[in-house]
Amino acid sequence: MTQKSLAFEQLPELIQNLVERIESLEKTVREKHQPLPLEDELMSVEDVCKLLGKSKSAIYRAVRYHDIPFIRQGNRLYFDRAAIKKWLDKKHNVECITNMEEFERRMAPGLWRYRNSR
């Protein structure tokens, strides 16, 4: 390494140059590491628990039965916030059956996914 001899008069100029370079670096880092918009955010199991007010075991059970949209990366589970919102809207917009004929039609054995094994 070679050392340059600096004069005391050059110090303010050098400090100003350093400040400008540091500000430029900070700006670059801020631009590259902006958080994702909330709609595209991937959430952890803990985040989904807080959002839905459910326990971890309830979330894992929903994942096991594919009742909730999820993304598996290796041994990790992630949940897309937008997909969870759509899933919630779909679950909350279940129509109410008001007459007995509609109820019986929907309860027909052919429509059941699982049959009673007794």
Coordinates of C-alpha atoms in Angstrom, one line a residue:
M1 CA 0.0 0.0 0.0
T2 CA 1.2 3.4 -0.9
Q3 CA 0.4 6.3 1.3
K4 CA -0.2 9.7 -0.1
S5 CA 0.8 12.7 1.9
L6 CA -2.2 15.0 2.5
A7 CA -2.2 18.6 3.4
F8 CA -4.4 19.9 6.1
E9 CA -6.1 22.2 3.6
Q10 CA -7.3 19.2 1.5
L11 CA -9.1 17.7 4.5
P12 CA -12.5 19.5 4.0
E13 CA -12.6 18.5 0.4
L14 CA -11.7 14.9 1.1
I15 CA -14.3 14.7 3.9
Q16 CA -17.0 16.1 1.6
N17 CA -16.0 13.5 -1.1
L18 CA -16.3 10.7 1.5
V19 CA -19.8 12.0 2.6
E20 CA -21.0 12.0 -0.9
R21 CA -19.8 8.5 -1.6
I22 CA -21.4 7.2 1.6
E23 CA -24.7 8.9 0.7
S24 CA -24.5 7.3 -2.7
L25 CA -23.9 3.8 -1.2
E26 CA -26.8 4.3 1.2
K27 CA -29.1 5.2 -1.6
T28 CA -28.1 2.2 -3.6
V29 CA -28.6 -0.1 -0.6
R30 CA -32.1 1.4 0.1
E31 CA -33.1 0.9 -3.6
K32 CA -32.0 -2.7 -3.8
H33 CA -33.4 -3.8 -0.4
Q34 CA -36.9 -2.3 -0.5
P35 CA -39.5 -4.5 1.2
L36 CA -41.9 -6.4 -1.0
P37 CA -45.4 -4.9 -1.4
L38 CA -47.8 -6.5 1.1
E39 CA -49.8 -8.2 -1.7
D40 CA -46.8 -10.2 -2.7
E41 CA -45.5 -10.9 0.7
L42 CA -44.6 -14.5 1.7
M43 CA -45.6 -15.3 5.2
S44 CA -44.4 -17.9 7.7
V45 CA -46.6 -20.3 9.7
E46 CA -46.4 -17.9 12.6
D47 CA -47.5 -15.0 10.5
V48 CA -50.5 -17.0 9.2
C49 CA -51.3 -18.0 12.8
K50 CA -51.5 -14.3 13.8
L51 CA -53.5 -13.4 10.7
L52 CA -56.1 -16.1 11.2
G53 CA -56.1 -16.3 14.9
K54 CA -55.3 -20.1 14.8
S55 CA -52.8 -22.3 16.4
K56 CA -49.8 -23.8 14.6
S57 CA -51.3 -27.3 14.7
A58 CA -54.5 -26.0 13.1
I59 CA -52.4 -24.4 10.3
Y60 CA -50.3 -27.6 9.8
R61 CA -53.6 -29.7 9.7
A62 CA -55.0 -27.4 7.0
V63 CA -51.8 -27.8 5.0
R64 CA -51.9 -31.6 5.4
Y65 CA -55.4 -31.7 4.0
H66 CA -54.7 -29.0 1.4
D67 CA -57.4 -26.8 2.8
I68 CA -55.2 -23.7 2.7
P69 CA -53.0 -22.4 -0.1
F70 CA -49.3 -22.9 0.7
I71 CA -45.9 -23.0 -0.9
R72 CA -43.4 -25.7 0.2
Q73 CA -39.7 -25.0 -0.2
G74 CA -37.8 -28.0 1.1
N75 CA -38.9 -28.4 4.7
R76 CA -40.2 -24.9 4.9
L77 CA -43.8 -23.7 4.4
Y78 CA -44.7 -20.3 3.1
F79 CA -48.0 -18.6 2.4
D80 CA -48.7 -15.9 -0.2
R81 CA -50.6 -13.1 1.5
A82 CA -52.7 -12.5 -1.7
A83 CA -53.6 -16.2 -2.0
I84 CA -54.6 -16.3 1.7
K85 CA -56.8 -13.2 1.2
K86 CA -58.5 -14.8 -1.8
W87 CA -58.9 -18.1 0.1
L88 CA -60.5 -16.2 3.1
D89 CA -62.9 -14.4 0.8
K90 CA -63.9 -17.6 -0.8
K91 CA -64.5 -19.3 2.6
H92 CA -66.5 -16.3 3.9
N93 CA -68.7 -16.1 0.8
V94 CA -70.2 -19.6 1.3
E95 CA -73.9 -19.4 0.5
C96 CA -76.5 -20.3 3.0
I97 CA -79.0 -23.1 2.1
T98 CA -82.5 -21.9 2.9
N99 CA -84.8 -24.7 1.7
M100 CA -84.9 -28.4 2.4
E101 CA -84.8 -29.4 -1.3
E102 CA -81.5 -27.7 -1.8
F103 CA -80.1 -29.2 1.3
E104 CA -81.1 -32.8 0.3
R105 CA -79.8 -32.3 -3.2
R106 CA -76.4 -31.1 -1.8
M107 CA -76.3 -34.0 0.7
A108 CA -76.8 -36.7 -1.9
P109 CA -74.3 -39.5 -1.5
G110 CA -72.7 -39.0 -4.9
L111 CA -71.6 -35.5 -4.0
W112 CA -69.7 -36.6 -0.8
R113 CA -65.9 -36.6 -1.1
Y114 CA -65.5 -39.1 1.7
R115 CA -68.0 -41.7 2.6
N116 CA -68.7 -43.0 6.1
S117 CA -66.7 -46.2 6.4
R118 CA -68.8 -47.8 9.2

